[in-house]
Amino acid sequence: MNMFTQTVTIYHKVEDNKWLTRVVNDAHVEKIEGETIRKHGVESSSKLIAYIPLTSINDGVVEKGDIIYDGISPVTAINKANDILYHKDAFLVTSAENFDFGDGQKHIVVVAR
């Protein structure tokens, strides 16, 4: 049974106002939805963890500050992060760790909020 059955869209920032968009199939996504109660209201504390096999992303790069969208994004091109981050399925990448060693499934673990 293959656990890598989901799709994500990655927006990788290459320079100011220039983002590369890549749809990546065969990923595994875990969404943790939550809220934090603050003094002045409720704030979302949801996060997304994506496991992306290196074979799915090829030569693609995922870095802190990129944006990951759970599924195929309806927004094909962006000029700034806020063009997509308003959507409930879009998350800002806080870390991306590459696991490209050993005999197991070589992959990237992406954590986003």
PDB file of N, CA and C in Angstrom, residues 5-93:
ATOM      1  N   THR A   5      -0.126   9.403  -1.697  1.00  0.00           N
ATOM      2  CA  THR A   5      -1.214   9.448  -2.663  1.00  0.00           C
ATOM      3  C   THR A   5      -1.804  10.845  -2.852  1.00  0.00           C
ATOM      4  N   GLN A   6      -1.264  11.829  -2.185  1.00  0.00           N
ATOM      5  CA  GLN A   6      -1.849  13.166  -2.242  1.00  0.00           C
ATOM      6  C   GLN A   6      -1.025  14.110  -3.123  1.00  0.00           C
ATOM      7  N   THR A   7      -1.593  15.256  -3.394  1.00  0.00           N
ATOM      8  CA  THR A   7      -0.956  16.255  -4.246  1.00  0.00           C
ATOM      9  C   THR A   7      -0.824  17.566  -3.480  1.00  0.00           C
ATOM     10  N   VAL A   8       0.299  18.255  -3.685  1.00  0.00           N
ATOM     11  CA  VAL A   8       0.511  19.586  -3.111  1.00  0.00           C
ATOM     12  C   VAL A   8       1.007  20.511  -4.217  1.00  0.00           C
ATOM     13  N   THR A   9       0.808  21.793  -4.005  1.00  0.00           N
ATOM     14  CA  THR A   9       1.357  22.808  -4.898  1.00  0.00           C
ATOM     15  C   THR A   9       2.376  23.605  -4.097  1.00  0.00           C
ATOM     16  N   ILE A  10       3.559  23.772  -4.652  1.00  0.00           N
ATOM     17  CA  ILE A  10       4.617  24.501  -3.967  1.00  0.00           C
ATOM     18  C   ILE A  10       4.919  25.777  -4.733  1.00  0.00           C
ATOM     19  N   TYR A  11       4.954  26.876  -4.007  1.00  0.00           N
ATOM     20  CA  TYR A  11       5.366  28.165  -4.565  1.00  0.00           C
ATOM     21  C   TYR A  11       6.738  28.462  -3.980  1.00  0.00           C
ATOM     22  N   HIS A  12       7.756  28.446  -4.813  1.00  0.00           N
ATOM     23  CA  HIS A  12       9.136  28.682  -4.379  1.00  0.00           C
ATOM     24  C   HIS A  12       9.562  30.080  -4.804  1.00  0.00           C
ATOM     25  N   LYS A  13       9.969  30.892  -3.838  1.00  0.00           N
ATOM     26  CA  LYS A  13      10.371  32.271  -4.132  1.00  0.00           C
ATOM     27  C   LYS A  13      11.797  32.281  -4.672  1.00  0.00           C
ATOM     28  N   VAL A  14      11.962  32.815  -5.879  1.00  0.00           N
ATOM     29  CA  VAL A  14      13.292  32.888  -6.485  1.00  0.00           C
ATOM     30  C   VAL A  14      13.879  34.292  -6.393  1.00  0.00           C
ATOM     31  N   GLU A  15      13.017  35.302  -6.324  1.00  0.00           N
ATOM     32  CA  GLU A  15      13.447  36.682  -6.091  1.00  0.00           C
ATOM     33  C   GLU A  15      12.196  37.497  -5.780  1.00  0.00           C
ATOM     34  N   ASP A  16      12.363  38.773  -5.428  1.00  0.00           N
ATOM     35  CA  ASP A  16      11.202  39.608  -5.119  1.00  0.00           C
ATOM     36  C   ASP A  16      10.210  39.576  -6.280  1.00  0.00           C
ATOM     37  N   ASN A  17       8.956  39.318  -5.955  1.00  0.00           N
ATOM     38  CA  ASN A  17       7.860  39.292  -6.930  1.00  0.00           C
ATOM     39  C   ASN A  17       8.006  38.228  -8.012  1.00  0.00           C
ATOM     40  N   LYS A  18       8.839  37.208  -7.772  1.00  0.00           N
ATOM     41  CA  LYS A  18       8.952  36.108  -8.737  1.00  0.00           C
ATOM     42  C   LYS A  18       8.921  34.776  -7.984  1.00  0.00           C
ATOM     43  N   TRP A  19       7.908  33.988  -8.282  1.00  0.00           N
ATOM     44  CA  TRP A  19       7.704  32.694  -7.631  1.00  0.00           C
ATOM     45  C   TRP A  19       7.571  31.620  -8.692  1.00  0.00           C
ATOM     46  N   LEU A  20       8.193  30.480  -8.462  1.00  0.00           N
ATOM     47  CA  LEU A  20       8.003  29.311  -9.330  1.00  0.00           C
ATOM     48  C   LEU A  20       6.909  28.443  -8.710  1.00  0.00           C
ATOM     49  N   THR A  21       5.988  28.004  -9.531  1.00  0.00           N
ATOM     50  CA  THR A  21       4.888  27.166  -9.057  1.00  0.00           C
ATOM     51  C   THR A  21       5.101  25.748  -9.564  1.00  0.00           C
ATOM     52  N   ARG A  22       4.959  24.788  -8.651  1.00  0.00           N
ATOM     53  CA  ARG A  22       5.150  23.382  -9.032  1.00  0.00           C
ATOM     54  C   ARG A  22       4.084  22.529  -8.341  1.00  0.00           C
ATOM     55  N   VAL A  23       3.384  21.728  -9.131  1.00  0.00           N
ATOM     56  CA  VAL A  23       2.436  20.763  -8.587  1.00  0.00           C
ATOM     57  C   VAL A  23       3.195  19.459  -8.381  1.00  0.00           C
ATOM     58  N   VAL A  24       3.114  18.906  -7.172  1.00  0.00           N
ATOM     59  CA  VAL A  24       3.847  17.689  -6.824  1.00  0.00           C
ATOM     60  C   VAL A  24       2.839  16.600  -6.453  1.00  0.00           C
ATOM     61  N   ASN A  25       2.862  15.523  -7.224  1.00  0.00           N
ATOM     62  CA  ASN A  25       2.013  14.363  -6.939  1.00  0.00           C
ATOM     63  C   ASN A  25       2.762  13.393  -6.040  1.00  0.00           C
ATOM     64  N   ASP A  26       2.052  12.431  -5.521  1.00  0.00           N
ATOM     65  CA  ASP A  26       2.634  11.349  -4.710  1.00  0.00           C
ATOM     66  C   ASP A  26       3.297  11.864  -3.438  1.00  0.00           C
ATOM     67  N   ALA A  27       2.614  12.758  -2.734  1.00  0.00           N
ATOM     68  CA  ALA A  27       3.072  13.245  -1.436  1.00  0.00           C
ATOM     69  C   ALA A  27       2.143  12.688  -0.361  1.00  0.00           C
ATOM     70  N   HIS A  28       2.546  12.843   0.892  1.00  0.00           N
ATOM     71  CA  HIS A  28       1.681  12.489   2.019  1.00  0.00           C
ATOM     72  C   HIS A  28       1.529  13.736   2.867  1.00  0.00           C
ATOM     73  N   VAL A  29       0.287  14.112   3.167  1.00  0.00           N
ATOM     74  CA  VAL A  29       0.006  15.349   3.892  1.00  0.00           C
ATOM     75  C   VAL A  29      -0.759  15.047   5.169  1.00  0.00           C
ATOM     76  N   GLU A  30      -0.324  15.670   6.251  1.00  0.00           N
ATOM     77  CA  GLU A  30      -1.042  15.608   7.522  1.00  0.00           C
ATOM     78  C   GLU A  30      -1.361  17.037   7.927  1.00  0.00           C
ATOM     79  N   LYS A  31      -2.646  17.331   8.094  1.00  0.00           N
ATOM     80  CA  LYS A  31      -3.066  18.663   8.530  1.00  0.00           C
ATOM     81  C   LYS A  31      -3.547  18.579   9.971  1.00  0.00           C
ATOM     82  N   ILE A  32      -3.069  19.503  10.779  1.00  0.00           N
ATOM     83  CA  ILE A  32      -3.473  19.592  12.174  1.00  0.00           C
ATOM     84  C   ILE A  32      -4.159  20.943  12.328  1.00  0.00           C
ATOM     85  N   GLU A  33      -5.460  20.897  12.527  1.00  0.00           N
ATOM     86  CA  GLU A  33      -6.215  22.135  12.599  1.00  0.00           C
ATOM     87  C   GLU A  33      -6.457  22.505  14.054  1.00  0.00           C
ATOM     88  N   GLY A  34      -6.262  23.782  14.360  1.00  0.00           N
ATOM     89  CA  GLY A  34      -6.469  24.243  15.715  1.00  0.00           C
ATOM     90  C   GLY A  34      -6.608  25.747  15.773  1.00  0.00           C
ATOM     91  N   GLU A  35      -6.961  26.219  16.971  1.00  0.00           N
ATOM     92  CA  GLU A  35      -7.096  27.646  17.210  1.00  0.00           C
ATOM     93  C   GLU A  35      -6.474  27.975  18.553  1.00  0.00           C
ATOM     94  N   THR A  36      -5.939  29.170  18.642  1.00  0.00           N
ATOM     95  CA  THR A  36      -5.375  29.672  19.884  1.00  0.00           C
ATOM     96  C   THR A  36      -6.201  30.870  20.315  1.00  0.00           C
ATOM     97  N   ILE A  37      -6.616  30.871  21.566  1.00  0.00           N
ATOM     98  CA  ILE A  37      -7.390  31.999  22.079  1.00  0.00           C
ATOM     99  C   ILE A  37      -6.415  33.039  22.613  1.00  0.00           C
ATOM    100  N   ARG A  38      -6.491  34.225  22.058  1.00  0.00           N
ATOM    101  CA  ARG A  38      -5.638  35.340  22.447  1.00  0.00           C
ATOM    102  C   ARG A  38      -6.470  36.371  23.199  1.00  0.00           C
ATOM    103  N   LYS A  39      -5.804  37.330  23.753  1.00  0.00           N
ATOM    104  CA  LYS A  39      -6.462  38.393  24.506  1.00  0.00           C
ATOM    105  C   LYS A  39      -7.467  39.153  23.638  1.00  0.00           C
ATOM    106  N   HIS A  40      -7.144  39.311  22.357  1.00  0.00           N
ATOM    107  CA  HIS A  40      -7.984  40.095  21.459  1.00  0.00           C
ATOM    108  C   HIS A  40      -8.722  39.250  20.428  1.00  0.00           C
ATOM    109  N   GLY A  41      -8.890  37.959  20.683  1.00  0.00           N
ATOM    110  CA  GLY A  41      -9.642  37.123  19.759  1.00  0.00           C
ATOM    111  C   GLY A  41      -9.012  35.767  19.528  1.00  0.00           C
ATOM    112  N   VAL A  42      -9.553  35.050  18.573  1.00  0.00           N
ATOM    113  CA  VAL A  42      -9.103  33.703  18.254  1.00  0.00           C
ATOM    114  C   VAL A  42      -8.191  33.768  17.031  1.00  0.00           C
ATOM    115  N   GLU A  43      -7.104  33.003  17.082  1.00  0.00           N
ATOM    116  CA  GLU A  43      -6.123  32.977  16.000  1.00  0.00           C
ATOM    117  C   GLU A  43      -5.909  31.536  15.561  1.00  0.00           C
ATOM    118  N   SER A  44      -5.786  31.323  14.278  1.00  0.00           N
ATOM    119  CA  SER A  44      -5.552  29.982  13.759  1.00  0.00           C
ATOM    120  C   SER A  44      -4.161  29.496  14.156  1.00  0.00           C
ATOM    121  N   SER A  45      -4.087  28.260  14.603  1.00  0.00           N
ATOM    122  CA  SER A  45      -2.787  27.656  14.916  1.00  0.00           C
ATOM    123  C   SER A  45      -2.636  26.337  14.157  1.00  0.00           C
ATOM    124  N   SER A  46      -3.289  26.274  13.017  1.00  0.00           N
ATOM    125  CA  SER A  46      -3.223  25.066  12.195  1.00  0.00           C
ATOM    126  C   SER A  46      -1.841  24.927  11.577  1.00  0.00           C
ATOM    127  N   LYS A  47      -1.462  23.673  11.283  1.00  0.00           N
ATOM    128  CA  LYS A  47      -0.198  23.449  10.585  1.00  0.00           C
ATOM    129  C   LYS A  47      -0.339  22.266   9.647  1.00  0.00           C
ATOM    130  N   LEU A  48       0.595  22.193   8.734  1.00  0.00           N
ATOM    131  CA  LEU A  48       0.621  21.135   7.738  1.00  0.00           C
ATOM    132  C   LEU A  48       2.008  20.509   7.764  1.00  0.00           C
ATOM    133  N   ILE A  49       2.043  19.189   7.709  1.00  0.00           N
ATOM    134  CA  ILE A  49       3.296  18.453   7.573  1.00  0.00           C
ATOM    135  C   ILE A  49       3.169  17.627   6.293  1.00  0.00           C
ATOM    136  N   ALA A  50       4.113  17.824   5.384  1.00  0.00           N
ATOM    137  CA  ALA A  50       4.089  17.091   4.112  1.00  0.00           C
ATOM    138  C   ALA A  50       5.360  16.268   3.964  1.00  0.00           C
ATOM    139  N   TYR A  51       5.197  15.035   3.552  1.00  0.00           N
ATOM    140  CA  TYR A  51       6.313  14.142   3.254  1.00  0.00           C
ATOM    141  C   TYR A  51       6.341  13.990   1.735  1.00  0.00           C
ATOM    142  N   ILE A  52       7.417  14.459   1.112  1.00  0.00           N
ATOM    143  CA  ILE A  52       7.508  14.461  -0.341  1.00  0.00           C
ATOM    144  C   ILE A  52       8.704  13.615  -0.769  1.00  0.00           C
ATOM    145  N   PRO A  53       8.468  12.475  -1.431  1.00  0.00           N
ATOM    146  CA  PRO A  53       9.585  11.671  -1.927  1.00  0.00           C
ATOM    147  C   PRO A  53      10.430  12.482  -2.915  1.00  0.00           C
ATOM    148  N   LEU A  54      11.735  12.301  -2.865  1.00  0.00           N
ATOM    149  CA  LEU A  54      12.612  13.022  -3.789  1.00  0.00           C
ATOM    150  C   LEU A  54      12.300  12.665  -5.239  1.00  0.00           C
ATOM    151  N   THR A  55      11.788  11.466  -5.462  1.00  0.00           N
ATOM    152  CA  THR A  55      11.428  11.073  -6.819  1.00  0.00           C
ATOM    153  C   THR A  55      10.225  11.863  -7.336  1.00  0.00           C
ATOM    154  N   SER A  56       9.411  12.403  -6.445  1.00  0.00           N
ATOM    155  CA  SER A  56       8.241  13.189  -6.845  1.00  0.00           C
ATOM    156  C   SER A  56       8.596  14.631  -7.166  1.00  0.00           C
ATOM    157  N   ILE A  57       9.622  15.156  -6.509  1.00  0.00           N
ATOM    158  CA  ILE A  57       9.944  16.574  -6.672  1.00  0.00           C
ATOM    159  C   ILE A  57      11.104  16.799  -7.637  1.00  0.00           C
ATOM    160  N   ASN A  58      11.797  15.734  -8.023  1.00  0.00           N
ATOM    161  CA  ASN A  58      12.929  15.806  -8.956  1.00  0.00           C
ATOM    162  C   ASN A  58      13.956  16.824  -8.479  1.00  0.00           C
ATOM    163  N   ASP A  59      14.224  17.847  -9.265  1.00  0.00           N
ATOM    164  CA  ASP A  59      15.230  18.844  -8.900  1.00  0.00           C
ATOM    165  C   ASP A  59      14.627  20.043  -8.180  1.00  0.00           C
ATOM    166  N   GLY A  60      13.399  19.933  -7.729  1.00  0.00           N
ATOM    167  CA  GLY A  60      12.733  21.046  -7.067  1.00  0.00           C
ATOM    168  C   GLY A  60      13.327  21.346  -5.709  1.00  0.00           C
ATOM    169  N   VAL A  61      13.104  22.553  -5.265  1.00  0.00           N
ATOM    170  CA  VAL A  61      13.618  23.019  -3.979  1.00  0.00           C
ATOM    171  C   VAL A  61      12.445  23.485  -3.136  1.00  0.00           C
ATOM    172  N   VAL A  62      12.483  23.156  -1.849  1.00  0.00           N
ATOM    173  CA  VAL A  62      11.520  23.689  -0.888  1.00  0.00           C
ATOM    174  C   VAL A  62      12.334  24.282   0.247  1.00  0.00           C
ATOM    175  N   GLU A  63      12.061  25.546   0.577  1.00  0.00           N
ATOM    176  CA  GLU A  63      12.824  26.240   1.609  1.00  0.00           C
ATOM    177  C   GLU A  63      11.884  27.001   2.542  1.00  0.00           C
ATOM    178  N   LYS A  64      12.419  27.348   3.701  1.00  0.00           N
ATOM    179  CA  LYS A  64      11.692  28.199   4.637  1.00  0.00           C
ATOM    180  C   LYS A  64      11.303  29.487   3.903  1.00  0.00           C
ATOM    181  N   GLY A  65      10.054  29.899   4.074  1.00  0.00           N
ATOM    182  CA  GLY A  65       9.558  31.089   3.393  1.00  0.00           C
ATOM    183  C   GLY A  65       8.775  30.787   2.134  1.00  0.00           C
ATOM    184  N   ASP A  66       8.866  29.547   1.628  1.00  0.00           N
ATOM    185  CA  ASP A  66       8.055  29.139   0.489  1.00  0.00           C
ATOM    186  C   ASP A  66       6.617  28.932   0.969  1.00  0.00           C
ATOM    187  N   ILE A  67       5.737  28.652   0.042  1.00  0.00           N
ATOM    188  CA  ILE A  67       4.335  28.400   0.368  1.00  0.00           C
ATOM    189  C   ILE A  67       3.964  27.024  -0.160  1.00  0.00           C
ATOM    190  N   ILE A  68       3.219  26.271   0.652  1.00  0.00           N
ATOM    191  CA  ILE A  68       2.726  24.969   0.221  1.00  0.00           C
ATOM    192  C   ILE A  68       1.208  24.980   0.328  1.00  0.00           C
ATOM    193  N   TYR A  69       0.575  24.455  -0.704  1.00  0.00           N
ATOM    194  CA  TYR A  69      -0.880  24.412  -0.791  1.00  0.00           C
ATOM    195  C   TYR A  69      -1.309  22.953  -0.802  1.00  0.00           C
ATOM    196  N   ASP A  70      -2.256  22.586   0.034  1.00  0.00           N
ATOM    197  CA  ASP A  70      -2.738  21.211   0.103  1.00  0.00           C
ATOM    198  C   ASP A  70      -3.679  20.951  -1.068  1.00  0.00           C
ATOM    199  N   GLY A  71      -3.169  20.271  -2.088  1.00  0.00           N
ATOM    200  CA  GLY A  71      -3.948  19.977  -3.284  1.00  0.00           C
ATOM    201  C   GLY A  71      -3.417  20.758  -4.469  1.00  0.00           C
ATOM    202  N   ILE A  72      -4.199  20.781  -5.527  1.00  0.00           N
ATOM    203  CA  ILE A  72      -3.838  21.569  -6.708  1.00  0.00           C
ATOM    204  C   ILE A  72      -4.426  22.956  -6.517  1.00  0.00           C
ATOM    205  N   SER A  73      -3.577  23.941  -6.448  1.00  0.00           N
ATOM    206  CA  SER A  73      -4.017  25.307  -6.177  1.00  0.00           C
ATOM    207  C   SER A  73      -4.770  25.899  -7.360  1.00  0.00           C
ATOM    208  N   PRO A  74      -5.845  26.649  -7.068  1.00  0.00           N
ATOM    209  CA  PRO A  74      -6.552  27.344  -8.143  1.00  0.00           C
ATOM    210  C   PRO A  74      -5.804  28.599  -8.610  1.00  0.00           C
ATOM    211  N   VAL A  75      -4.781  29.007  -7.854  1.00  0.00           N
ATOM    212  CA  VAL A  75      -3.995  30.196  -8.190  1.00  0.00           C
ATOM    213  C   VAL A  75      -2.712  29.730  -8.874  1.00  0.00           C
ATOM    214  N   THR A  76      -2.553  30.024 -10.160  1.00  0.00           N
ATOM    215  CA  THR A  76      -1.417  29.497 -10.907  1.00  0.00           C
ATOM    216  C   THR A  76      -0.166  30.343 -10.785  1.00  0.00           C
ATOM    217  N   ALA A  77      -0.302  31.646 -10.566  1.00  0.00           N
ATOM    218  CA  ALA A  77       0.873  32.516 -10.464  1.00  0.00           C
ATOM    219  C   ALA A  77       0.632  33.553  -9.374  1.00  0.00           C
ATOM    220  N   ILE A  78       1.691  33.856  -8.618  1.00  0.00           N
ATOM    221  CA  ILE A  78       1.583  34.871  -7.569  1.00  0.00           C
ATOM    222  C   ILE A  78       2.750  35.844  -7.687  1.00  0.00           C
ATOM    223  N   ASN A  79       2.531  37.057  -7.173  1.00  0.00           N
ATOM    224  CA  ASN A  79       3.588  38.068  -7.117  1.00  0.00           C
ATOM    225  C   ASN A  79       4.089  38.273  -5.699  1.00  0.00           C
ATOM    226  N   LYS A  80       3.225  37.965  -4.734  1.00  0.00           N
ATOM    227  CA  LYS A  80       3.603  38.083  -3.325  1.00  0.00           C
ATOM    228  C   LYS A  80       2.861  37.010  -2.530  1.00  0.00           C
ATOM    229  N   ALA A  81       3.367  36.700  -1.346  1.00  0.00           N
ATOM    230  CA  ALA A  81       2.814  35.617  -0.544  1.00  0.00           C
ATOM    231  C   ALA A  81       1.331  35.806  -0.248  1.00  0.00           C
ATOM    232  N   ASN A  82       0.907  37.020  -0.011  1.00  0.00           N
ATOM    233  CA  ASN A  82      -0.493  37.257   0.338  1.00  0.00           C
ATOM    234  C   ASN A  82      -1.461  36.961  -0.796  1.00  0.00           C
ATOM    235  N   ASP A  83      -0.952  36.774  -2.011  1.00  0.00           N
ATOM    236  CA  ASP A  83      -1.818  36.406  -3.138  1.00  0.00           C
ATOM    237  C   ASP A  83      -2.442  35.029  -2.935  1.00  0.00           C
ATOM    238  N   ILE A  84      -1.843  34.173  -2.102  1.00  0.00           N
ATOM    239  CA  ILE A  84      -2.344  32.813  -1.889  1.00  0.00           C
ATOM    240  C   ILE A  84      -2.567  32.489  -0.409  1.00  0.00           C
ATOM    241  N   LEU A  85      -1.849  33.139   0.500  1.00  0.00           N
ATOM    242  CA  LEU A  85      -1.918  32.760   1.915  1.00  0.00           C
ATOM    243  C   LEU A  85      -3.277  33.003   2.569  1.00  0.00           C
ATOM    244  N   TYR A  86      -4.143  33.761   1.944  1.00  0.00           N
ATOM    245  CA  TYR A  86      -5.477  33.981   2.499  1.00  0.00           C
ATOM    246  C   TYR A  86      -6.312  32.704   2.455  1.00  0.00           C
ATOM    247  N   HIS A  87      -5.936  31.766   1.602  1.00  0.00           N
ATOM    248  CA  HIS A  87      -6.712  30.539   1.403  1.00  0.00           C
ATOM    249  C   HIS A  87      -6.472  29.566   2.550  1.00  0.00           C
ATOM    250  N   LYS A  88      -7.505  28.858   2.972  1.00  0.00           N
ATOM    251  CA  LYS A  88      -7.395  27.956   4.129  1.00  0.00           C
ATOM    252  C   LYS A  88      -6.484  26.757   3.880  1.00  0.00           C
ATOM    253  N   ASP A  89      -6.199  26.437   2.625  1.00  0.00           N
ATOM    254  CA  ASP A  89      -5.332  25.302   2.316  1.00  0.00           C
ATOM    255  C   ASP A  89      -3.900  25.709   2.000  1.00  0.00           C
ATOM    256  N   ALA A  90      -3.574  26.996   2.176  1.00  0.00           N
ATOM    257  CA  ALA A  90      -2.218  27.495   1.908  1.00  0.00           C
ATOM    258  C   ALA A  90      -1.493  27.751   3.224  1.00  0.00           C
ATOM    259  N   PHE A  91      -0.229  27.342   3.278  1.00  0.00           N
ATOM    260  CA  PHE A  91       0.566  27.459   4.494  1.00  0.00           C
ATOM    261  C   PHE A  91       1.959  27.980   4.159  1.00  0.00           C
ATOM    262  N   LEU A  92       2.527  28.761   5.067  1.00  0.00           N
ATOM    263  CA  LEU A  92       3.876  29.282   4.921  1.00  0.00           C
ATOM    264  C   LEU A  92       4.863  28.258   5.474  1.00  0.00           C
ATOM    265  N   VAL A  93       5.843  27.871   4.687  1.00  0.00           N
ATOM    266  CA  VAL A  93       6.821  26.858   5.095  1.00  0.00           C
ATOM    267  C   VAL A  93       7.728  27.435   6.183  1.00  0.00           C
TER     268      VAL A  93
END
